[in-house]
Tab-separated table of C-alpha atoms in Angstrom:
chain	number	residue	atom	x	y	z
A	1	MET	CA	12.633	7.395	-21.906
A	2	LEU	CA	13.804	7.647	-18.294
A	3	LYS	CA	11.116	10.214	-17.478
A	4	ARG	CA	8.458	7.965	-19.033
A	5	SER	CA	9.783	5.026	-17.009
A	6	TYR	CA	9.664	7.051	-13.792
A	7	TYR	CA	6.063	8.110	-14.330
A	8	GLY	CA	5.128	4.579	-15.348
A	9	LEU	CA	6.519	3.280	-12.067
A	10	LEU	CA	4.687	6.065	-10.282
A	11	SER	CA	1.402	4.916	-11.845
A	12	THR	CA	2.073	1.259	-11.057
A	13	ILE	CA	2.866	1.881	-7.402
A	14	SER	CA	-0.164	4.171	-7.032
A	15	LEU	CA	-2.532	1.657	-8.612
A	16	SER	CA	-1.211	-1.123	-6.380
A	17	ALA	CA	-1.566	1.036	-3.261
A	18	PHE	CA	-5.094	2.069	-4.234
A	19	GLY	CA	-6.123	-1.543	-4.765
A	20	ASP	CA	-4.436	-2.721	-1.571
A	21	ALA	CA	-6.461	-0.179	0.436
A	22	PHE	CA	-9.631	-1.917	-0.751
A	23	GLY	CA	-8.282	-5.444	-0.327
A	24	LEU	CA	-6.862	-4.915	3.161
A	25	LEU	CA	-10.011	-3.360	4.600
A	26	ALA	CA	-12.183	-6.010	2.928
A	27	MET	CA	-10.185	-8.980	4.256
A	28	GLU	CA	-9.972	-7.538	7.776
A	29	TRP	CA	-13.723	-6.910	7.771
A	30	LEU	CA	-14.457	-10.420	6.511
A	31	VAL	CA	-12.237	-12.032	9.168
A	32	TYR	CA	-13.929	-10.055	11.928
A	33	ASP	CA	-17.377	-10.916	10.569
A	34	LEU	CA	-16.498	-14.627	10.398
A	35	THR	CA	-14.868	-14.883	13.829
A	36	GLY	CA	-15.409	-11.748	15.937
A	37	SER	CA	-11.932	-12.449	17.314
A	38	LYS	CA	-9.113	-9.949	17.744
A	39	LEU	CA	-6.629	-12.834	17.829
A	40	ALA	CA	-7.892	-13.992	14.439
A	41	MET	CA	-7.220	-10.535	13.022
A	42	GLY	CA	-3.722	-10.611	14.449
A	43	ALA	CA	-3.243	-14.059	12.950
A	44	LEU	CA	-4.318	-12.709	9.530
A	45	ALA	CA	-1.510	-10.166	9.654
A	46	LEU	CA	0.831	-12.910	10.867
A	47	SER	CA	-0.086	-15.126	7.909
A	48	SER	CA	0.917	-12.302	5.583
A	49	GLY	CA	3.951	-11.110	7.505
A	50	ILE	CA	5.865	-14.388	7.918
A	51	PRO	CA	5.995	-15.287	4.177
A	52	GLU	CA	6.882	-11.659	3.497
A	53	LEU	CA	9.897	-11.806	5.797
A	54	LEU	CA	11.099	-15.158	4.443
A	55	LEU	CA	10.853	-14.095	0.790
A	56	ARG	CA	12.620	-10.805	1.477
A	57	LEU	CA	15.578	-12.804	2.744
A	58	LEU	CA	15.618	-15.746	0.344
A	59	GLY	CA	14.604	-13.765	-2.725
A	60	SER	CA	16.686	-10.638	-2.132
A	61	PRO	CA	19.104	-11.219	-5.078
A	62	LEU	CA	16.273	-11.751	-7.587
A	63	ALA	CA	15.601	-8.047	-8.107
A	64	ASP	CA	19.228	-7.652	-9.260
A	65	ARG	CA	19.372	-10.878	-11.280
A	66	LEU	CA	16.081	-10.586	-13.209
A	67	HIS	CA	14.571	-7.950	-15.458
A	68	ARG	CA	13.080	-5.758	-12.748
A	69	VAL	CA	9.988	-4.479	-14.566
A	70	ARG	CA	8.957	-7.924	-15.801
A	71	PHE	CA	9.601	-9.352	-12.358
A	72	MET	CA	7.240	-6.758	-10.853
A	73	ALA	CA	4.583	-7.678	-13.430
A	74	CYS	CA	4.849	-11.380	-12.486
A	75	LEU	CA	4.540	-10.574	-8.789
A	76	ALA	CA	1.463	-8.405	-9.429
A	77	ALA	CA	-0.105	-11.239	-11.467
A	78	ILE	CA	0.340	-13.696	-8.576
A	79	ARG	CA	-1.223	-11.196	-6.154
A	80	LEU	CA	-4.134	-10.867	-8.585
A	81	LEU	CA	-4.714	-14.629	-8.422
A	82	ALA	CA	-4.430	-14.572	-4.624
A	83	ILE	CA	-7.232	-12.018	-4.297
A	84	ALA	CA	-9.359	-14.010	-6.773
A	85	LEU	CA	-9.548	-16.926	-4.274
A	86	PRO	CA	-11.605	-15.285	-1.477
A	87	LEU	CA	-13.574	-13.224	-3.991
A	88	GLY	CA	-14.606	-16.284	-5.992
A	89	MET	CA	-15.431	-18.350	-2.919
A	90	GLY	CA	-17.348	-15.445	-1.396
A	91	LEU	CA	-19.449	-14.965	-4.532
A	92	ALA	CA	-20.164	-18.712	-4.480
A	93	GLY	CA	-21.260	-18.486	-0.830
A	94	GLN	CA	-18.463	-20.847	0.246
A	95	LEU	CA	-16.021	-18.406	1.879
A	96	GLN	CA	-14.045	-19.875	4.782
A	97	LEU	CA	-11.406	-18.398	7.058
A	98	TRP	CA	-8.562	-20.329	5.437
A	99	HIS	CA	-9.329	-18.736	2.050
A	100	LEU	CA	-8.535	-15.322	3.530
A	101	PHE	CA	-5.409	-16.596	5.274
A	102	ALA	CA	-4.149	-18.244	2.078
A	103	ALA	CA	-4.764	-15.058	0.081
A	104	ALA	CA	-2.985	-12.972	2.713
A	105	GLY	CA	0.011	-15.337	2.778
A	106	LEU	CA	0.441	-15.440	-1.000
A	107	SER	CA	-0.075	-11.709	-1.360
A	108	GLY	CA	2.422	-11.010	1.433
A	109	ALA	CA	5.027	-13.247	-0.200
A	110	CYS	CA	4.762	-11.300	-3.469
A	111	ALA	CA	4.649	-7.925	-1.724
A	112	ALA	CA	7.983	-8.868	-0.115
A	113	LEU	CA	9.790	-8.329	-3.415
A	114	PHE	CA	7.470	-5.928	-5.270
A	115	MET	CA	8.317	-2.681	-3.462
A	116	PRO	CA	12.064	-3.429	-3.004
A	117	THR	CA	12.269	-4.043	-6.751
A	118	ALA	CA	10.435	-0.794	-7.494
A	119	MET	CA	12.738	1.090	-5.121
A	120	ALA	CA	15.732	-0.456	-6.920
A	121	VAL	CA	14.555	0.927	-10.274
A	122	ILE	CA	13.925	4.510	-9.141
A	123	PRO	CA	17.554	5.696	-8.657
A	124	GLY	CA	18.256	4.653	-12.249
A	125	VAL	CA	15.384	6.684	-13.738
A	126	ALA	CA	15.491	9.763	-11.482
A	127	ASP	CA	17.931	12.648	-11.125
A	128	SER	CA	20.471	11.646	-8.460
A	129	ARG	CA	20.498	15.240	-7.168
A	130	LYS	CA	16.753	15.162	-6.556
A	131	LEU	CA	16.292	11.741	-5.002
A	132	VAL	CA	14.530	13.082	-1.885
A	133	ARG	CA	11.976	14.757	-4.147
A	134	ALA	CA	11.692	11.713	-6.418
A	135	PHE	CA	10.979	9.394	-3.505
A	136	ALA	CA	8.685	11.995	-1.921
A	137	VAL	CA	6.611	12.138	-5.123
A	138	ILE	CA	6.395	8.330	-5.119
A	139	ASP	CA	5.307	8.370	-1.486
A	140	GLY	CA	2.904	11.214	-2.255
A	141	CYS	CA	1.151	9.254	-4.981
A	142	LYS	CA	0.945	6.237	-2.689
A	143	GLY	CA	-0.500	8.575	-0.083
A	144	ALA	CA	-3.025	9.965	-2.567
A	145	ALA	CA	-4.100	6.420	-3.421
A	146	ALA	CA	-4.353	5.643	0.282
A	147	LEU	CA	-6.288	8.899	0.742
A	148	LEU	CA	-9.024	7.927	-1.716
A	149	GLY	CA	-8.909	4.153	-1.307
A	150	PRO	CA	-9.854	3.627	2.357
A	151	ALA	CA	-12.684	6.174	2.317
A	152	LEU	CA	-14.177	4.645	-0.825
A	153	ALA	CA	-13.522	1.111	0.439
A	154	GLY	CA	-15.191	1.906	3.765
A	155	ALA	CA	-18.231	3.448	2.082
A	156	LEU	CA	-18.475	0.559	-0.382
A	157	THR	CA	-18.126	-2.051	2.374
A	158	ALA	CA	-20.719	-0.314	4.531
A	159	ALA	CA	-23.165	-0.170	1.596
A	160	SER	CA	-22.553	-3.444	-0.253
A	161	GLY	CA	-20.331	-5.660	1.893
A	162	ALA	CA	-16.650	-6.509	1.564
A	163	LEU	CA	-16.663	-8.604	-1.625
A	164	PRO	CA	-17.039	-5.670	-4.076
A	165	ALA	CA	-13.972	-4.098	-2.452
A	166	LEU	CA	-11.985	-7.234	-3.325
A	167	GLY	CA	-13.178	-6.824	-6.921
A	168	ILE	CA	-11.807	-3.272	-7.016
A	169	ASN	CA	-8.495	-4.627	-5.709
A	170	MET	CA	-8.334	-7.081	-8.629
A	171	LEU	CA	-9.095	-4.386	-11.221
A	172	CYS	CA	-6.277	-2.227	-9.843
A	173	TYR	CA	-3.799	-5.099	-10.164
A	174	ILE	CA	-4.879	-5.668	-13.772
A	175	ALA	CA	-4.264	-1.973	-14.554
A	176	ALA	CA	-0.880	-2.066	-12.768
A	177	ILE	CA	0.240	-5.106	-14.770
A	178	ALA	CA	-0.794	-3.430	-18.043
A	179	THR	CA	1.158	-0.293	-17.092
A	180	LEU	CA	4.294	-2.288	-16.313
A	181	LEU	CA	4.138	-4.168	-19.613
A	182	CYS	CA	3.915	-0.861	-21.513
A	183	LEU	CA	7.026	0.668	-19.902
A	184	PRO	CA	10.114	1.319	-22.075
A	185	LYS	CA	12.622	-1.513	-21.889
A	186	LEU	CA	15.176	-0.908	-19.159
A	187	PRO	CA	18.536	-2.670	-19.097
A	188	LYS	CA	19.001	-5.636	-16.788
A	189	PRO	CA	21.209	-4.741	-13.796
A	190	ALA	CA	24.885	-5.417	-14.401
A	191	GLN	CA	26.179	-8.499	-12.579
A	192	PRO	CA	29.982	-8.548	-12.667
A	193	GLY	CA	31.305	-12.045	-12.181
A	194	THR	CA	27.991	-13.744	-12.964
A	195	VAL	CA	28.032	-16.363	-15.680
A	196	SER	CA	25.332	-15.625	-18.227
A	197	GLY	CA	22.626	-18.262	-18.287
A	198	GLY	CA	24.108	-20.176	-15.358
A	199	PHE	CA	23.247	-20.515	-11.718
A	200	SER	CA	25.566	-21.092	-8.814
A	201	LEU	CA	24.153	-21.699	-5.348
A	202	SER	CA	27.319	-20.381	-3.706
A	203	LEU	CA	27.157	-17.201	-5.784
A	204	TYR	CA	23.460	-16.771	-5.013
A	205	MET	CA	24.145	-17.139	-1.283
A	206	ARG	CA	26.946	-14.595	-1.559
A	207	GLU	CA	24.557	-12.197	-3.286
A	208	MET	CA	22.106	-12.661	-0.411
A	209	ALA	CA	24.912	-11.728	1.967
A	210	ASP	CA	25.686	-8.583	-0.074
A	211	GLY	CA	22.499	-6.965	1.217
A	212	PHE	CA	23.697	-7.392	4.784
A	213	THR	CA	27.223	-6.293	3.849
A	214	PHE	CA	25.985	-2.773	3.137
A	215	TYR	CA	24.673	-2.455	6.699
A	216	LYS	CA	27.939	-3.851	8.033
A	217	GLN	CA	29.695	-1.044	6.153
A	218	PHE	CA	27.201	1.543	7.463
A	219	PRO	CA	26.218	0.694	11.060
A	220	ALA	CA	24.381	4.009	11.305
A	221	MET	CA	22.017	2.912	8.529
A	222	PHE	CA	21.489	-0.393	10.316
A	223	THR	CA	20.515	1.521	13.473
A	224	ILE	CA	18.052	3.600	11.466
A	225	MET	CA	16.447	0.452	10.089
A	226	LEU	CA	16.203	-1.017	13.590
A	227	MET	CA	14.302	2.122	14.561
A	228	ALA	CA	12.054	1.592	11.546
A	229	SER	CA	11.361	-1.971	12.716
A	230	VAL	CA	10.320	-0.744	16.185
A	231	SER	CA	8.098	1.932	14.664
A	232	ASN	CA	6.524	-0.581	12.279
A	233	LEU	CA	5.893	-2.999	15.148
A	234	SER	CA	3.978	-0.246	16.937
A	235	SER	CA	2.113	0.824	13.799
A	236	ILE	CA	1.015	-2.679	12.765
A	237	ALA	CA	-0.185	-3.418	16.298
A	238	VAL	CA	-2.358	-0.295	16.236
A	239	TRP	CA	-3.738	-0.605	12.709
A	240	THR	CA	-4.419	-4.334	12.956
A	241	MET	CA	-6.786	-3.507	15.824
A	242	MET	CA	-8.414	-0.567	14.031
A	243	VAL	CA	-11.575	-2.502	13.166
A	244	PRO	CA	-12.208	-3.514	16.830
A	245	TYR	CA	-11.292	0.047	17.875
A	246	VAL	CA	-13.854	1.545	15.508
A	247	ARG	CA	-16.576	-0.976	16.342
A	248	GLU	CA	-16.065	-1.433	20.098
A	249	VAL	CA	-14.502	1.825	21.336
A	250	LEU	CA	-15.967	4.383	18.922
A	251	HIS	CA	-19.130	2.350	18.139
A	252	ARG	CA	-19.030	3.258	14.442
A	253	ASP	CA	-19.155	1.415	11.106
A	254	ALA	CA	-16.832	0.711	8.165
A	255	ALA	CA	-17.244	4.249	6.821
A	256	ALA	CA	-15.567	5.585	9.985
A	257	MET	CA	-12.734	3.083	9.507
A	258	GLY	CA	-12.205	4.404	5.995
A	259	THR	CA	-12.329	7.986	7.205
A	260	LEU	CA	-9.584	7.375	9.769
A	261	THR	CA	-7.338	5.765	7.166
A	262	THR	CA	-8.060	8.628	4.779
A	263	ALA	CA	-7.155	11.182	7.444
A	264	SER	CA	-3.820	9.397	7.914
A	265	ALA	CA	-3.186	9.468	4.163
A	266	LEU	CA	-4.159	13.149	3.965
A	267	GLY	CA	-1.654	13.898	6.711
A	268	MET	CA	0.967	11.948	4.776
A	269	LEU	CA	0.328	14.075	1.696
A	270	VAL	CA	0.757	17.238	3.734
A	271	GLY	CA	4.024	15.933	5.192
A	272	LEU	CA	5.280	14.925	1.759
A	273	GLY	CA	4.408	18.357	0.396
A	274	VAL	CA	6.442	19.996	3.138
A	275	ILE	CA	9.452	17.712	2.701
A	276	SER	CA	9.344	18.164	-1.095
A	277	LEU	CA	9.513	21.930	-0.650
A	278	LEU	CA	12.376	21.608	1.835
A	279	GLY	CA	14.419	19.400	-0.532
A	280	GLU	CA	17.689	18.112	0.892
A	281	ILE	CA	17.699	18.198	4.702
A	282	GLN	CA	21.063	18.355	6.433
A	283	ARG	CA	20.050	17.480	10.016
A	284	ARG	CA	18.648	14.101	9.061
A	285	ARG	CA	19.273	12.365	12.386
A	286	LEU	CA	17.203	14.827	14.452
A	287	VAL	CA	14.401	15.036	11.884
A	288	MET	CA	14.067	11.268	11.396
A	289	LEU	CA	14.206	10.231	15.034
A	290	GLY	CA	12.166	13.243	16.147
A	291	SER	CA	9.338	12.260	13.823
A	292	LEU	CA	9.245	8.681	15.154
A	293	GLY	CA	9.309	9.826	18.776
A	294	THR	CA	6.531	12.364	18.250
A	295	ILE	CA	4.338	9.786	16.512
A	296	GLY	CA	4.802	7.518	19.530
A	297	ILE	CA	3.745	10.242	21.968
A	298	ILE	CA	0.654	11.028	19.881
A	299	THR	CA	-0.315	7.339	19.790
A	300	THR	CA	-0.031	7.104	23.576
A	301	ILE	CA	-2.319	10.116	24.070
A	302	TRP	CA	-4.700	8.688	21.456
A	303	GLY	CA	-5.162	5.577	23.598
A	304	LEU	CA	-6.137	7.748	26.581
A	305	ILE	CA	-8.779	9.791	24.730
A	306	PRO	CA	-11.522	7.581	23.174
A	307	SER	CA	-12.901	10.260	20.858
A	308	PHE	CA	-13.497	10.070	17.100
A	309	PRO	CA	-12.499	13.728	16.468
A	310	PHE	CA	-9.290	13.241	18.451
A	311	ALA	CA	-8.589	9.984	16.624
A	312	LEU	CA	-8.923	11.860	13.314
A	313	ALA	CA	-6.478	14.513	14.520
A	314	ALA	CA	-4.045	11.893	15.832
A	315	VAL	CA	-3.904	9.886	12.612
A	316	PHE	CA	-3.613	13.077	10.543
A	317	VAL	CA	-0.635	14.437	12.511
A	318	SER	CA	1.034	11.011	12.643
A	319	GLY	CA	0.584	10.676	8.889
A	320	ALA	CA	2.142	14.101	8.341
A	321	LEU	CA	5.201	13.175	10.425
A	322	GLY	CA	5.794	9.786	8.765
A	323	PRO	CA	7.465	11.075	5.544
A	324	PHE	CA	10.111	12.872	7.563
A	325	PHE	CA	11.474	9.428	8.315
A	326	GLY	CA	10.463	7.412	5.255
A	327	SER	CA	11.503	9.759	2.444
A	328	LEU	CA	14.825	10.590	4.101
A	329	SER	CA	15.550	6.900	4.631
A	330	SER	CA	14.747	6.133	0.978
A	331	SER	CA	16.957	8.955	-0.286
A	332	LEU	CA	19.856	7.801	1.911
A	333	HIS	CA	19.602	4.306	0.466
A	334	GLY	CA	19.257	5.701	-3.045
A	335	ARG	CA	22.468	7.721	-2.680
A	336	LEU	CA	24.657	5.325	-0.738
A	337	VAL	CA	23.752	1.941	-2.274
A	338	PRO	CA	25.467	1.130	-5.632
A	339	GLY	CA	23.073	0.609	-8.538
A	340	ASN	CA	23.759	-3.095	-9.004
A	341	LEU	CA	23.127	-3.737	-5.292
A	342	GLN	CA	19.904	-1.753	-5.050
A	343	GLY	CA	17.576	-4.744	-5.333
A	344	ARG	CA	19.128	-6.950	-2.669
A	345	VAL	CA	19.914	-4.100	-0.260
A	346	ASN	CA	16.356	-2.768	-0.520
A	347	SER	CA	15.056	-6.291	0.101
A	348	ILE	CA	17.158	-6.542	3.258
A	349	ARG	CA	16.127	-2.995	4.159
A	350	PHE	CA	12.452	-3.977	4.021
A	351	LEU	CA	13.296	-7.231	5.798
A	352	ILE	CA	14.871	-5.396	8.744
A	353	GLY	CA	12.196	-2.713	8.817
A	354	GLY	CA	9.386	-5.277	8.789
A	355	SER	CA	11.064	-7.959	10.889
A	356	LEU	CA	8.948	-7.253	13.981
A	357	GLN	CA	5.652	-6.712	12.172
A	358	PRO	CA	4.326	-10.295	12.448
A	359	PHE	CA	5.100	-10.268	16.170
A	360	GLY	CA	3.524	-6.814	16.518
A	361	ALA	CA	0.331	-7.890	14.767
A	362	PHE	CA	-0.125	-10.994	16.892
A	363	ALA	CA	1.003	-9.366	20.146
A	364	GLY	CA	-1.301	-6.432	19.431
A	365	GLY	CA	-4.247	-8.800	19.154
A	366	ALA	CA	-3.266	-10.601	22.357
A	367	ILE	CA	-2.830	-7.354	24.349
A	368	ALA	CA	-6.099	-5.927	23.039
A	369	GLU	CA	-7.905	-9.174	23.879
A	370	ALA	CA	-6.518	-9.201	27.425
A	371	TYR	CA	-6.417	-5.501	28.359
A	372	GLY	CA	-8.447	-3.661	25.749
A	373	VAL	CA	-7.611	-1.678	22.639
A	374	PRO	CA	-6.859	1.647	24.468
A	375	ALA	CA	-4.180	-0.069	26.601
A	376	LEU	CA	-2.604	-1.420	23.435
A	377	PHE	CA	-2.416	2.088	21.942
A	378	VAL	CA	-0.690	3.425	25.058
A	379	ALA	CA	1.929	0.661	25.041
A	380	ALA	CA	2.430	0.872	21.258
A	381	GLY	CA	3.101	4.581	21.539
A	382	LEU	CA	5.519	4.475	24.444
A	383	LEU	CA	7.829	1.912	22.799
A	384	PRO	CA	8.966	3.949	19.743
A	385	ALA	CA	9.019	7.186	21.740
A	386	LEU	CA	11.492	5.748	24.260
A	387	CYS	CA	13.613	4.053	21.571
A	388	ALA	CA	13.839	7.232	19.486
A	389	GLY	CA	14.936	9.219	22.541
A	390	ALA	CA	17.663	6.670	23.286
A	391	ALA	CA	18.846	6.611	19.648
A	392	LEU	CA	19.331	10.388	19.661
A	393	LEU	CA	22.141	9.844	22.174
A	394	LEU	CA	24.138	7.576	19.829
A	395	PRO	CA	27.111	9.546	18.447
A	396	GLY	CA	27.554	7.279	15.418
A	397	LEU	CA	24.323	8.529	13.857
A	398	ARG	CA	25.855	11.961	13.312
A	399	MET	CA	27.466	10.628	10.125
A	400	LEU	CA	24.025	10.845	8.499
A	401	ASP	CA	23.998	14.631	8.836
A	402	GLY	CA	25.483	17.154	6.425
A	403	ASP	CA	26.906	16.622	2.943
A	404	LEU	CA	27.094	12.966	1.848
A	405	SER	CA	29.274	13.536	-1.230
A	406	ALA	CA	32.401	12.127	0.423
A	407	LEU	CA	30.596	8.925	1.417
A	408	GLU	CA	29.210	8.521	-2.107
A	409	ALA	CA	32.698	8.990	-3.593
A	410	ARG	CA	34.140	6.340	-1.271
A	411	GLN	CA	31.369	3.958	-2.290
A	412	ARG	CA	32.162	4.387	-5.983
A	413	GLN	CA	35.896	3.960	-5.379
A	414	ALA	CA	35.362	0.837	-3.271
A	415	LEU	CA	33.070	-0.620	-5.920
A	416	ARG	CA	35.745	-0.221	-8.609
A	417	GLY	CA	38.516	-1.703	-6.508
A	418	GLY	CA	36.747	-4.108	-4.146
A	419	PRO	CA	38.156	-7.597	-3.597
A	420	HIS	CA	34.987	-9.305	-4.913
A	421	GLN	CA	33.582	-9.021	-8.399
A	422	THR	CA	29.980	-9.549	-7.424
A	423	GLY	CA	29.176	-5.955	-6.582
A	424	ASP	CA	30.394	-6.066	-2.989
A	425	VAL	CA	31.402	-2.763	-1.434
A	426	HIS	CA	34.202	-2.807	1.105
A	427	ASN	CA	36.284	-0.397	3.158
A	428	THR	CA	34.111	2.680	2.719
A	429	GLY	CA	35.708	4.405	5.655
A	430	ALA	CA	32.306	5.089	7.228
A	431	SER	CA	32.276	6.012	10.884
A	432	PRO	CA	30.941	3.287	13.128
A	433	ALA	CA	27.655	3.795	14.912
A	434	GLY	CA	27.648	4.000	18.654
C-alpha cells in the first residue's frame, strides 16, 4: 500500500507540474500581449507570490490537522477553477488583465499548501534510509514534466495562441485530482493534545509557531533556507523576464521560450540522475552552497553573452546543478523533522525559501525596464554567488555534514519527553549556526 501511495503521489505531482508549465507560459504570454509591459509581468508574479506567502504562514498547521491526500485534492480543484476563469473569458473574447491576476492569485494561494502537504506525506510512504533517492525521483518526475511541458506549450502557443495551453493545464489538474482520490487511505497525522472535533485558536497559533520552532532548534537549517530564499529571488527575477528576453534580446518566438525551459528541465534530470546514483552525500554543506554559487556565476555570464546557444547551455548547466541543493535540502527535512510536524515545518520551509520571490519578481521587472534585461541577469547572478561564498565561511553549517543518526536520535528522544504535547521538539542539542 505504501509503495502504491508513493507512486500515486509521484503521478499527482508530475501531472500538476506538467499542467503548470502550460499555464504559466500561457498567462505570461497573455499578459505581455495585453500590455507589452515588463512591470506588468512582474506584477503578475507578485499577485501570485503574496497570497502564496500569506497562506504558507496562516495555513501551515492544516497539512497536519487535515487528511493530507484529500486536502491536496481540494487545493487542486480550486486551482482548476482559477484557470477556468481566464480560459472562459478568453474563449468568450472578453479577457481582461484582472482575470489573469485573479487566476494567478488564487492559484498561488493553493500552491502555497499543495507542495508542502505532498512533501509531508513522502517520508511516511518512502524508505527512511533512501529519502535522498525518494525525493530525487519526485524531483526527477517534476523535471520530466517540466522537460516536455514548456516545449509543447511553446509550440502550441506559437501555433494556436495561449488559450489552448490553459486548456491543457485544466486537463492535467482533472487527472491529478482523479489520481489523488484513487490513492489508498492513509492515516491522518497524529495530533497529541488535540481535542477531536474541536478547534482552539490558541492551539492553532501554537501549531503555527511549531514550524518556526524547528528552525530555532536547527539554526543551520534556517541558514540553508535563507540561502534558498536568495537563490529563489534571483531565479524568479530572471525567469519572470524570460519572455522579454526571448522577444527583445534574442528576437525569437514562444517556441524558443519553451526550448529554453525544456533545456533547464533536461539539465535538472541529468543532475537528479547523478545525485540518485551518488545516494547519501556526506559533504552536504560544500555541495549545496557550491551549486548555488556556481549557478549565480553562470547567470552573470549569461547576461553578458546575448546568444541563444549560450543561453541554452547556461540554463542546462544551471538546471543540472539545482538538484544538488534541492534534493539534499528535502532529505535533510525528511530526516530531521518529526512525522507529525512535517506539514507545518514544510509550509514554513517553503515560506522562508519563497519569502523574497514577490520582491524579486517585481524588482526584476523594474530593473529590466530601467536598465535592460542583460543588466538584470548580471545582478541576479552576482547576488547568490556572493551570498553562497559568505555562507561557506560559517562554522555552524558543518553540523550538516557527515552521519546524521545522532541528530535523528535526539529528535526522537526530545519528541517523547518534550514539555509540550503538541508535537513540539525541544533541546535537541544541535550545534548553533555561526
